[in-house]
């Protein structure tokens, strides 16, 4: 470095250190002076050459602002310096500098206006800074004046005032400490008065004050004592909260809730309350059952107190079962009522708080209160199902702890009534369907009901076998709703009976048990109070015992027994003032038909003691079903068996006759035959002898079956004078029809309680069984019609008639008169029977229809026995039949005459030709083979050849073949 300096000195150059010492690397490139700029401008400009010079400058010169140019050039010098090389290099650098300077000068000239403008802004900024300096100087001067204005006396006054304020605060603190020392006695008094909110408010205020003065040594002991007192208050609060579970008191609960709200433990209080309710349920049921167990045990042994609740329930005796259940439900009702009133209190409290205007200044506190209310509401709603579940489990354990299969019916119904009312409470309490209770009661009920139903079926068989089928006198206004067993239906139907009371009834139905007994009473006391009254009122309201008016009506009828038949027939349309019962058709009330053999003055239903007993059984079954709907299907199934057995017994006693069933007249419909076969297969134990009715030693499927009943030997069905037991047949058959009508009357009620999945069974029972009761009339009364008239005698008389007469006769044959006499005799005997038993119009019509149909078919059979017949003989047949119809129409009002065309068509067939006969035979399949062959042999006779006759006989055989 020293060598370079010495060399520059010898050349007369200044040291570069003197020029660039304080310049930045960018300032090393000196800005050319005006002379140099002028020289540069005067120099010829070759832009391309100038640009090449600038491009020849090394890149390092343009790297950054901190680049040291001098240091860089010096470090590039070789170890051995050559002046010439240095000068050449210097000239090169000068050229580069000149090119850069020229470029910079051009750029300066180009940016000259911007430079001037910026210079003006700098000048303006300088002026503003000078003005700010003047303002600061003035401010400092004024502050110095203010500082010098205060004196030592003013500051002394301020210090004394502050000391005075501190002393006053100390005096207030001392007075507060004195008050805190005296609050302990007041807290104890408030706790004894159960003023929990006031005690907590006072205690919290004391704690707050104590925490403020905790720096005083006398406060530390008081603060600890207040904390103990607060814990004692919380314990007493918990005890007070537990009392709510059994006896809710609004004032007491309001104080407790206010106290917990002051403590900020509203949610904790709700959790504790639910725990207390659960514990109250357990303790209540245990104490109730324990009391009855110890009472029945008759000693004070403490071993029962150590038993579990489930084991304790097994020690309840049958005599104490119902009282204990009632007391158990009463106690549980009190717990649930307390919970209901607790929820009601919170709902009213929430409504009052929502209605009151809220202060917006306490938004955080309001949000916290809303959160607490929401928590309490959800907790209470969730607790409903929990508490009801606990109640169900306790009652279920009690129910299943005793075998009720040997209970009396009334006792069992009473148990079901209590449980039904308890389930109603549960539904109103939390909307629960009480599945746990329903399942446990269903098990007990099905088990009990199977045994009960089996016994009732056996009793029904005994009644049927001892029944003499005499009319049971009942009032003309008799209705099953008058029976004690159906009182529950009459009560449920009362709004529709008395519309004027309907609004009040609807209002009563909307009142829940909790609303009804909120202020006192217990819903489980009602059944016990009314039980005795209901049992005493059975005979007074059952509609079975005939009163004096009813007896006089029958006596009056007996005195009119000698009145001419025409006068009695005219009495058919007289209005009696009694509502017509369902068993009397509208046709009876509209018609004046003389064939209506009835006790007109006592138009009462036809039924027997056994029928009434079955109806009572149905009422009892429906009572159980109404109380316990889960076993509705089982009950309805057993009810259907009662009807099935009664129907089967009537058919077996009065309608079964293989001889007449083979006539092919369709007396028993396919539906009736199917129903009877079903009953026989499912209900009748055909293998069991009637001598051992009480044993069930057969297979499992025979346990549900009953032996077929046998008709009492006192019932005589073979006497012609009584029309072969027509009175008994009418009473039996019409009692079945009446029973079917009562089942139809009950169908809407049964349909409402039947589970949807089982409704097809109910529909099938009504369509396939109940509706077939009317169809039993045909086969039963057919037997009477078949025996009442001597059709064989008529055939014998017809066989003695000569039909091949040569001239047209004007007088009918004697067999017509004989047949008409038979009908007249039948009519007289029918009148005699009607004096004992009212014969409804449908029954008399069926009897006359059967007799006429049998007579007409006997006529055809008699004509088919004719060996020879002329055209005059065929005319005689028509004459006889017309005479028969004319006289017959005077005896009966049945129109048209049954099978009239059956006889007329057969007589007219005698006039057919060979070709018409073949077509006629194919069209009339209702005639027997014998009758058709007679037409071919007698009608055509010798008019056709053997081949034609064989053709017709073959056609007859073709018709007869499918019948075989």
mmCIF file with all atom_site columns, N, CA and C in Angstrom, residues 89 107 143 359 369 539 581 659 743 753 813 848-849 874 884 891 934 959:
data_model
loop_
_atom_site.group_PDB
_atom_site.id
_atom_site.type_symbol
_atom_site.label_atom_id
_atom_site.label_alt_id
_atom_site.label_comp_id
_atom_site.label_asym_id
_atom_site.label_entity_id
_atom_site.label_seq_id
_atom_site.pdbx_PDB_ins_code
_atom_site.Cartn_x
_atom_site.Cartn_y
_atom_site.Cartn_z
_atom_site.occupancy
_atom_site.B_iso_or_equiv
_atom_site.pdbx_formal_charge
_atom_site.auth_seq_id
_atom_site.auth_comp_id
_atom_site.auth_asym_id
_atom_site.auth_atom_id
_atom_site.pdbx_PDB_model_num
ATOM 1  N N  . UNK A 1 89  ? -4.402   1.198   -17.444 1.00 0.00 ? 89  UNK A N  1
ATOM 2  C CA . UNK A 1 89  ? -5.590   0.729   -16.709 1.00 0.00 ? 89  UNK A CA 1
ATOM 3  C C  . UNK A 1 89  ? -6.381   1.884   -16.174 1.00 0.00 ? 89  UNK A C  1
ATOM 4  N N  . UNK A 1 107 ? -29.138  11.295  -17.344 1.00 0.00 ? 107 UNK A N  1
ATOM 5  C CA . UNK A 1 107 ? -30.270  10.931  -16.475 1.00 0.00 ? 107 UNK A CA 1
ATOM 6  C C  . UNK A 1 107 ? -30.662  12.086  -15.563 1.00 0.00 ? 107 UNK A C  1
ATOM 7  N N  . UNK A 1 143 ? -45.472  25.423  31.315  1.00 0.00 ? 143 UNK A N  1
ATOM 8  C CA . UNK A 1 143 ? -45.361  24.404  32.354  1.00 0.00 ? 143 UNK A CA 1
ATOM 9  C C  . UNK A 1 143 ? -44.492  24.875  33.510  1.00 0.00 ? 143 UNK A C  1
ATOM 10 N N  . UNK A 1 359 ? -83.786  -6.799  33.203  1.00 0.00 ? 359 UNK A N  1
ATOM 11 C CA . UNK A 1 359 ? -82.865  -5.665  33.160  1.00 0.00 ? 359 UNK A CA 1
ATOM 12 C C  . UNK A 1 359 ? -81.678  -6.019  32.287  1.00 0.00 ? 359 UNK A C  1
ATOM 13 N N  . UNK A 1 369 ? -79.254  -17.751 34.534  1.00 0.00 ? 369 UNK A N  1
ATOM 14 C CA . UNK A 1 369 ? -80.578  -18.141 35.055  1.00 0.00 ? 369 UNK A CA 1
ATOM 15 C C  . UNK A 1 369 ? -81.360  -18.938 34.015  1.00 0.00 ? 369 UNK A C  1
ATOM 16 N N  . UNK A 1 539 ? -129.300 -57.598 41.639  1.00 0.00 ? 539 UNK A N  1
ATOM 17 C CA . UNK A 1 539 ? -130.665 -58.032 41.357  1.00 0.00 ? 539 UNK A CA 1
ATOM 18 C C  . UNK A 1 539 ? -131.575 -56.864 41.023  1.00 0.00 ? 539 UNK A C  1
ATOM 19 N N  . UNK A 1 581 ? -136.860 -54.283 20.696  1.00 0.00 ? 581 UNK A N  1
ATOM 20 C CA . UNK A 1 581 ? -135.561 -54.902 20.885  1.00 0.00 ? 581 UNK A CA 1
ATOM 21 C C  . UNK A 1 581 ? -135.046 -55.391 19.560  1.00 0.00 ? 581 UNK A C  1
ATOM 22 N N  . UNK A 1 659 ? -130.984 -87.809 8.173   1.00 0.00 ? 659 UNK A N  1
ATOM 23 C CA . UNK A 1 659 ? -132.007 -88.180 7.179   1.00 0.00 ? 659 UNK A CA 1
ATOM 24 C C  . UNK A 1 659 ? -132.443 -86.979 6.363   1.00 0.00 ? 659 UNK A C  1
ATOM 25 N N  . UNK A 1 743 ? -123.992 -60.037 20.438  1.00 0.00 ? 743 UNK A N  1
ATOM 26 C CA . UNK A 1 743 ? -122.591 -60.021 20.003  1.00 0.00 ? 743 UNK A CA 1
ATOM 27 C C  . UNK A 1 743 ? -122.386 -58.965 18.920  1.00 0.00 ? 743 UNK A C  1
ATOM 28 N N  . UNK A 1 753 ? -110.973 -52.335 21.125  1.00 0.00 ? 753 UNK A N  1
ATOM 29 C CA . UNK A 1 753 ? -109.955 -52.839 22.052  1.00 0.00 ? 753 UNK A CA 1
ATOM 30 C C  . UNK A 1 753 ? -109.114 -53.944 21.439  1.00 0.00 ? 753 UNK A C  1
ATOM 31 N N  . UNK A 1 813 ? -159.144 -84.157 -6.694  1.00 0.00 ? 813 UNK A N  1
ATOM 32 C CA . UNK A 1 813 ? -159.010 -85.444 -6.002  1.00 0.00 ? 813 UNK A CA 1
ATOM 33 C C  . UNK A 1 813 ? -159.022 -85.249 -4.483  1.00 0.00 ? 813 UNK A C  1
ATOM 34 N N  . UNK A 1 848 ? -143.801 -72.452 7.661   1.00 0.00 ? 848 UNK A N  1
ATOM 35 C CA . UNK A 1 848 ? -144.750 -72.593 6.541   1.00 0.00 ? 848 UNK A CA 1
ATOM 36 C C  . UNK A 1 848 ? -144.005 -72.842 5.231   1.00 0.00 ? 848 UNK A C  1
ATOM 37 N N  . UNK A 1 849 ? -142.888 -72.164 5.050   1.00 0.00 ? 849 UNK A N  1
ATOM 38 C CA . UNK A 1 849 ? -142.126 -72.364 3.812   1.00 0.00 ? 849 UNK A CA 1
ATOM 39 C C  . UNK A 1 849 ? -141.644 -73.804 3.711   1.00 0.00 ? 849 UNK A C  1
ATOM 40 N N  . UNK A 1 874 ? -153.435 -85.227 -17.075 1.00 0.00 ? 874 UNK A N  1
ATOM 41 C CA . UNK A 1 874 ? -152.544 -84.086 -16.837 1.00 0.00 ? 874 UNK A CA 1
ATOM 42 C C  . UNK A 1 874 ? -153.352 -82.846 -16.472 1.00 0.00 ? 874 UNK A C  1
ATOM 43 N N  . UNK A 1 884 ? -155.207 -76.735 -4.584  1.00 0.00 ? 884 UNK A N  1
ATOM 44 C CA . UNK A 1 884 ? -154.320 -76.721 -3.413  1.00 0.00 ? 884 UNK A CA 1
ATOM 45 C C  . UNK A 1 884 ? -153.774 -75.299 -3.165  1.00 0.00 ? 884 UNK A C  1
ATOM 46 N N  . UNK A 1 891 ? -154.568 -69.761 4.066   1.00 0.00 ? 891 UNK A N  1
ATOM 47 C CA . UNK A 1 891 ? -153.978 -70.133 5.346   1.00 0.00 ? 891 UNK A CA 1
ATOM 48 C C  . UNK A 1 891 ? -152.690 -69.367 5.663   1.00 0.00 ? 891 UNK A C  1
ATOM 49 N N  . UNK A 1 934 ? -139.602 -90.869 -15.338 1.00 0.00 ? 934 UNK A N  1
ATOM 50 C CA . UNK A 1 934 ? -141.053 -90.999 -15.429 1.00 0.00 ? 934 UNK A CA 1
ATOM 51 C C  . UNK A 1 934 ? -141.611 -90.140 -16.554 1.00 0.00 ? 934 UNK A C  1
ATOM 52 N N  . UNK A 1 959 ? -126.764 -86.283 -16.593 1.00 0.00 ? 959 UNK A N  1
ATOM 53 C CA . UNK A 1 959 ? -127.080 -85.262 -15.573 1.00 0.00 ? 959 UNK A CA 1
ATOM 54 C C  . UNK A 1 959 ? -126.878 -85.823 -14.177 1.00 0.00 ? 959 UNK A C  1
#
